[in-house]
Amino acid sequence: MSAFIGLVGFLAFVVGLVMLIISYIKKKSHKKPMIILLVGFLLFVIGISFLGDSKSKESKKTETSTSVSTANTEKDETKVTSKSSSSKPKTSSKTVSATPVTFEELVKAYQANGAAADDTYKGKVLEFQGTVSKVAKAVFTGTDVTIDAGNFTDNQFMNTTVTINMPNDIAKKLTSGQTYTFQAKLNDATIMDSGWVQNLSMSKGTIK
């Protein structure tokens, strides 16, 4: 409708302008052409203003609908994300079980076959009892706890020792001469040429 009014106004303006020129040429009254010219101009301005308002309203509607659809899309994405995250299985922290063992079992296994003993015990968390003989600060980190594991040879001087590296706060609870139940990971076994297991090195020690 606004476009039609603007078109009519434009045509009336052109007609009024032509009539005004003719009236000047023929030296007739300019009143009627001027009225048509002004009316046409006003109609044209009104039509243009109405057209601009309608376009502005349509633009606002489009922006509103776009923002609403965007918000709905974001809500849908949030729901999908929350559903997918909730559907993922929760990872459970499994406690590594320790293998009960005695120093005699360890020493005999390494005396019989060091490679086979490594396959069985090395890198595994072991549980055992031992009497603390020394507690000292480790060279790099933590505290080294020394245990006299015993003598498993015919030579009375070939005693086997166990060195357990553990956090300082746990080591502070230990007293030399006291027996405790330990859990630690076996790192290495020092085996001498004569088959004497000189030392069992362990880490990540804890008290049960």
Tab-separated table of C-alpha atoms in Angstrom:
chain	number	residue	atom	x	y	z
A	1	MET	CA	0.000	0.000	0.000
A	2	SER	CA	2.811	2.418	0.899
A	3	ALA	CA	4.511	1.690	-2.420
A	4	PHE	CA	1.288	2.461	-4.275
A	5	ILE	CA	0.879	5.790	-2.450
A	6	GLY	CA	4.496	6.667	-3.217
A	7	LEU	CA	4.010	5.795	-6.903
A	8	VAL	CA	0.837	7.875	-7.166
A	9	GLY	CA	2.573	10.769	-5.452
A	10	PHE	CA	5.529	10.509	-7.819
A	11	LEU	CA	3.242	10.480	-10.886
A	12	ALA	CA	1.229	13.401	-9.522
A	13	PHE	CA	4.461	15.296	-8.880
A	14	VAL	CA	5.611	14.716	-12.465
A	15	VAL	CA	2.212	15.714	-13.871
A	16	GLY	CA	2.138	18.837	-11.695
A	17	LEU	CA	5.649	19.738	-12.793
A	18	VAL	CA	4.746	19.338	-16.480
A	19	MET	CA	1.558	21.403	-15.995
A	20	LEU	CA	3.531	24.095	-14.186
A	21	ILE	CA	6.000	24.333	-17.051
A	22	ILE	CA	3.162	24.509	-19.584
A	23	SER	CA	1.397	27.210	-17.547
A	24	TYR	CA	4.593	29.263	-17.518
A	25	ILE	CA	4.918	28.881	-21.272
A	26	LYS	CA	1.265	29.753	-21.967
A	27	LYS	CA	1.272	32.329	-19.202
A	28	LYS	CA	-1.730	30.788	-17.448
A	29	SER	CA	-2.552	30.450	-13.765
A	30	HIS	CA	-0.006	28.458	-11.790
A	31	LYS	CA	-2.318	27.629	-8.886
A	32	LYS	CA	-3.673	24.242	-10.086
A	33	PRO	CA	-0.296	22.841	-11.222
A	34	MET	CA	1.286	23.960	-7.918
A	35	ILE	CA	-1.452	22.185	-5.913
A	36	ILE	CA	-0.983	18.978	-7.930
A	37	LEU	CA	2.783	19.324	-7.567
A	38	LEU	CA	2.600	19.761	-3.782
A	39	VAL	CA	0.030	16.990	-3.316
A	40	GLY	CA	2.126	14.624	-5.420
A	41	PHE	CA	5.249	15.499	-3.432
A	42	LEU	CA	3.443	14.934	-0.108
A	43	LEU	CA	2.019	11.597	-1.265
A	44	PHE	CA	5.457	10.552	-2.451
A	45	VAL	CA	7.049	11.486	0.909
A	46	ILE	CA	4.275	9.709	2.857
A	47	GLY	CA	4.625	6.580	0.739
A	48	ILE	CA	8.414	6.541	1.186
A	49	SER	CA	8.099	7.016	4.975
A	50	PHE	CA	5.539	4.212	5.264
A	51	LEU	CA	7.756	1.952	3.176
A	52	GLY	CA	10.737	2.707	5.419
A	53	ASP	CA	8.709	1.945	8.567
A	54	SER	CA	7.485	-1.358	7.189
A	55	LYS	CA	11.041	-2.370	6.220
A	56	SER	CA	12.282	-1.421	9.674
A	57	LYS	CA	9.553	-3.502	11.316
A	58	GLU	CA	10.325	-6.472	9.070
A	59	SER	CA	14.028	-6.126	9.878
A	60	LYS	CA	13.282	-6.098	13.623
A	61	LYS	CA	11.049	-9.150	13.254
A	62	THR	CA	13.770	-10.956	11.344
A	63	GLU	CA	16.387	-10.085	13.981
A	64	THR	CA	14.052	-11.185	16.773
A	65	SER	CA	13.245	-14.491	15.103
A	66	THR	CA	16.959	-15.054	14.397
A	67	SER	CA	17.938	-14.394	18.017
A	68	VAL	CA	15.161	-16.667	19.259
A	69	SER	CA	16.201	-19.481	16.922
A	70	THR	CA	19.852	-19.008	17.931
A	71	ALA	CA	18.920	-19.198	21.608
A	72	ASN	CA	16.871	-22.329	20.993
A	73	THR	CA	19.768	-23.879	19.081
A	74	GLU	CA	22.168	-23.117	21.935
A	75	LYS	CA	19.739	-24.658	24.422
A	76	ASP	CA	19.436	-27.786	22.271
A	77	GLU	CA	23.231	-28.041	21.984
A	78	THR	CA	23.559	-27.637	25.760
A	79	LYS	CA	21.018	-30.404	26.333
A	80	VAL	CA	22.798	-32.718	23.895
A	81	THR	CA	26.159	-31.984	25.513
A	82	SER	CA	24.819	-32.622	29.007
A	83	LYS	CA	23.185	-35.852	27.883
A	84	SER	CA	26.329	-37.082	26.152
A	85	SER	CA	28.490	-36.188	29.137
A	86	SER	CA	26.117	-37.874	31.551
A	87	SER	CA	25.968	-40.976	29.375
A	88	LYS	CA	29.739	-41.435	29.541
A	89	PRO	CA	30.718	-44.131	32.014
A	90	LYS	CA	32.428	-42.861	35.112
A	91	THR	CA	35.979	-44.024	35.498
A	92	SER	CA	36.471	-45.780	38.791
A	93	SER	CA	39.802	-45.528	40.539
A	94	LYS	CA	40.919	-49.088	41.162
A	95	THR	CA	43.216	-49.757	44.093
A	96	VAL	CA	46.211	-51.848	43.085
A	97	SER	CA	46.224	-55.031	45.164
A	98	ALA	CA	49.506	-55.968	46.826
A	99	THR	CA	51.005	-59.470	46.572
A	100	PRO	CA	51.849	-60.936	49.988
A	101	VAL	CA	55.398	-62.277	50.103
A	102	THR	CA	58.239	-63.031	52.539
A	103	PHE	CA	61.878	-62.069	52.201
A	104	GLU	CA	62.826	-65.757	52.125
A	105	GLU	CA	60.534	-66.331	49.110
A	106	LEU	CA	62.018	-63.345	47.284
A	107	VAL	CA	65.638	-64.281	47.985
A	108	LYS	CA	65.177	-67.930	47.028
A	109	ALA	CA	63.399	-66.948	43.799
A	110	TYR	CA	66.269	-64.634	42.775
A	111	GLN	CA	68.902	-67.183	43.798
A	112	ALA	CA	67.222	-69.813	41.636
A	113	ASN	CA	66.625	-67.666	38.523
A	114	GLY	CA	66.945	-63.865	38.529
A	115	ALA	CA	65.207	-63.373	35.164
A	116	ALA	CA	62.208	-65.488	36.145
A	117	ALA	CA	62.019	-63.730	39.510
A	118	ASP	CA	61.937	-60.357	37.738
A	119	ASP	CA	58.966	-61.547	35.684
A	120	THR	CA	57.176	-62.569	38.876
A	121	TYR	CA	57.996	-59.735	41.266
A	122	LYS	CA	59.724	-56.775	39.599
A	123	GLY	CA	57.456	-53.745	39.157
A	124	LYS	CA	54.774	-55.359	41.320
A	125	VAL	CA	53.415	-53.962	44.590
A	126	LEU	CA	54.391	-56.391	47.351
A	127	GLU	CA	53.180	-56.705	50.925
A	128	PHE	CA	55.563	-57.943	53.619
A	129	GLN	CA	56.651	-57.562	57.223
A	130	GLY	CA	59.993	-56.141	58.234
A	131	THR	CA	61.880	-54.678	61.169
A	132	VAL	CA	63.278	-51.202	60.592
A	133	SER	CA	67.030	-50.901	61.126
A	134	LYS	CA	67.661	-47.440	59.672
A	135	VAL	CA	65.704	-44.362	58.560
A	136	ALA	CA	67.668	-41.779	56.560
A	137	LYS	CA	67.007	-38.996	54.063
A	138	ALA	CA	67.211	-40.216	50.479
A	139	VAL	CA	69.762	-38.818	48.045
A	140	PHE	CA	67.143	-37.376	45.674
A	141	THR	CA	63.673	-37.379	47.199
A	142	GLY	CA	61.752	-38.876	50.096
A	143	THR	CA	63.213	-41.071	52.842
A	144	ASP	CA	65.044	-44.388	52.565
A	145	VAL	CA	64.010	-46.992	55.139
A	146	THR	CA	66.419	-49.932	55.579
A	147	ILE	CA	65.260	-53.371	56.732
A	148	ASP	CA	67.521	-56.261	57.680
A	149	ALA	CA	65.819	-59.058	55.726
A	150	GLY	CA	67.994	-61.852	57.146
A	151	ASN	CA	70.729	-64.283	56.106
A	152	PHE	CA	69.902	-66.917	53.492
A	153	THR	CA	73.409	-68.270	52.832
A	154	ASP	CA	75.997	-70.310	54.684
A	155	ASN	CA	78.076	-67.175	55.196
A	156	GLN	CA	77.046	-65.244	58.290
A	157	PHE	CA	78.252	-61.958	56.767
A	158	MET	CA	76.061	-62.172	53.667
A	159	ASN	CA	72.954	-60.542	55.066
A	160	THR	CA	70.243	-59.318	52.704
A	161	THR	CA	68.928	-55.792	53.168
A	162	VAL	CA	65.792	-54.135	51.842
A	163	THR	CA	65.775	-50.425	50.990
A	164	ILE	CA	62.312	-48.817	50.725
A	165	ASN	CA	61.931	-45.263	49.446
A	166	MET	CA	58.792	-43.636	50.851
A	167	PRO	CA	57.315	-40.165	51.425
A	168	ASN	CA	58.755	-38.211	54.321
A	169	ASP	CA	55.448	-37.901	56.190
A	170	ILE	CA	55.036	-41.705	56.269
A	171	ALA	CA	58.661	-42.356	57.185
A	172	LYS	CA	58.369	-40.016	60.176
A	173	LYS	CA	55.957	-42.476	61.789
A	174	LEU	CA	58.561	-45.271	61.860
A	175	THR	CA	60.854	-46.199	64.728
A	176	SER	CA	64.045	-48.216	64.390
A	177	GLY	CA	63.734	-51.692	65.902
A	178	GLN	CA	59.960	-51.813	65.351
A	179	THR	CA	58.272	-54.292	62.991
A	180	TYR	CA	55.710	-53.030	60.475
A	181	THR	CA	53.673	-54.340	57.582
A	182	PHE	CA	54.805	-52.557	54.416
A	183	GLN	CA	53.542	-52.258	50.876
A	184	ALA	CA	56.050	-51.207	48.196
A	185	LYS	CA	56.946	-51.702	44.540
A	186	LEU	CA	60.014	-53.823	43.831
A	187	ASN	CA	62.428	-51.950	41.581
A	188	ASP	CA	65.497	-54.159	41.467
A	189	ALA	CA	67.448	-56.936	43.177
A	190	THR	CA	71.207	-56.725	43.577
A	191	ILE	CA	72.601	-60.237	43.047
A	192	MET	CA	76.293	-60.922	43.586
A	193	ASP	CA	78.353	-63.423	41.577
A	194	SER	CA	78.049	-66.066	44.274
A	195	GLY	CA	74.262	-65.976	44.076
A	196	TRP	CA	73.999	-63.828	47.179
A	197	VAL	CA	71.086	-61.386	47.056
A	198	GLN	CA	72.701	-58.350	48.619
A	199	ASN	CA	69.836	-55.845	48.416
A	200	LEU	CA	66.206	-55.528	47.350
A	201	SER	CA	65.407	-51.973	46.178
A	202	MET	CA	61.795	-50.777	46.504
A	203	SER	CA	59.849	-47.535	46.067
A	204	LYS	CA	56.459	-45.942	46.760
A	205	GLY	CA	56.468	-47.505	50.222
A	206	THR	CA	53.520	-47.228	52.581
A	207	ILE	CA	52.553	-48.670	55.956
A	208	LYS	CA	49.502	-50.868	56.103
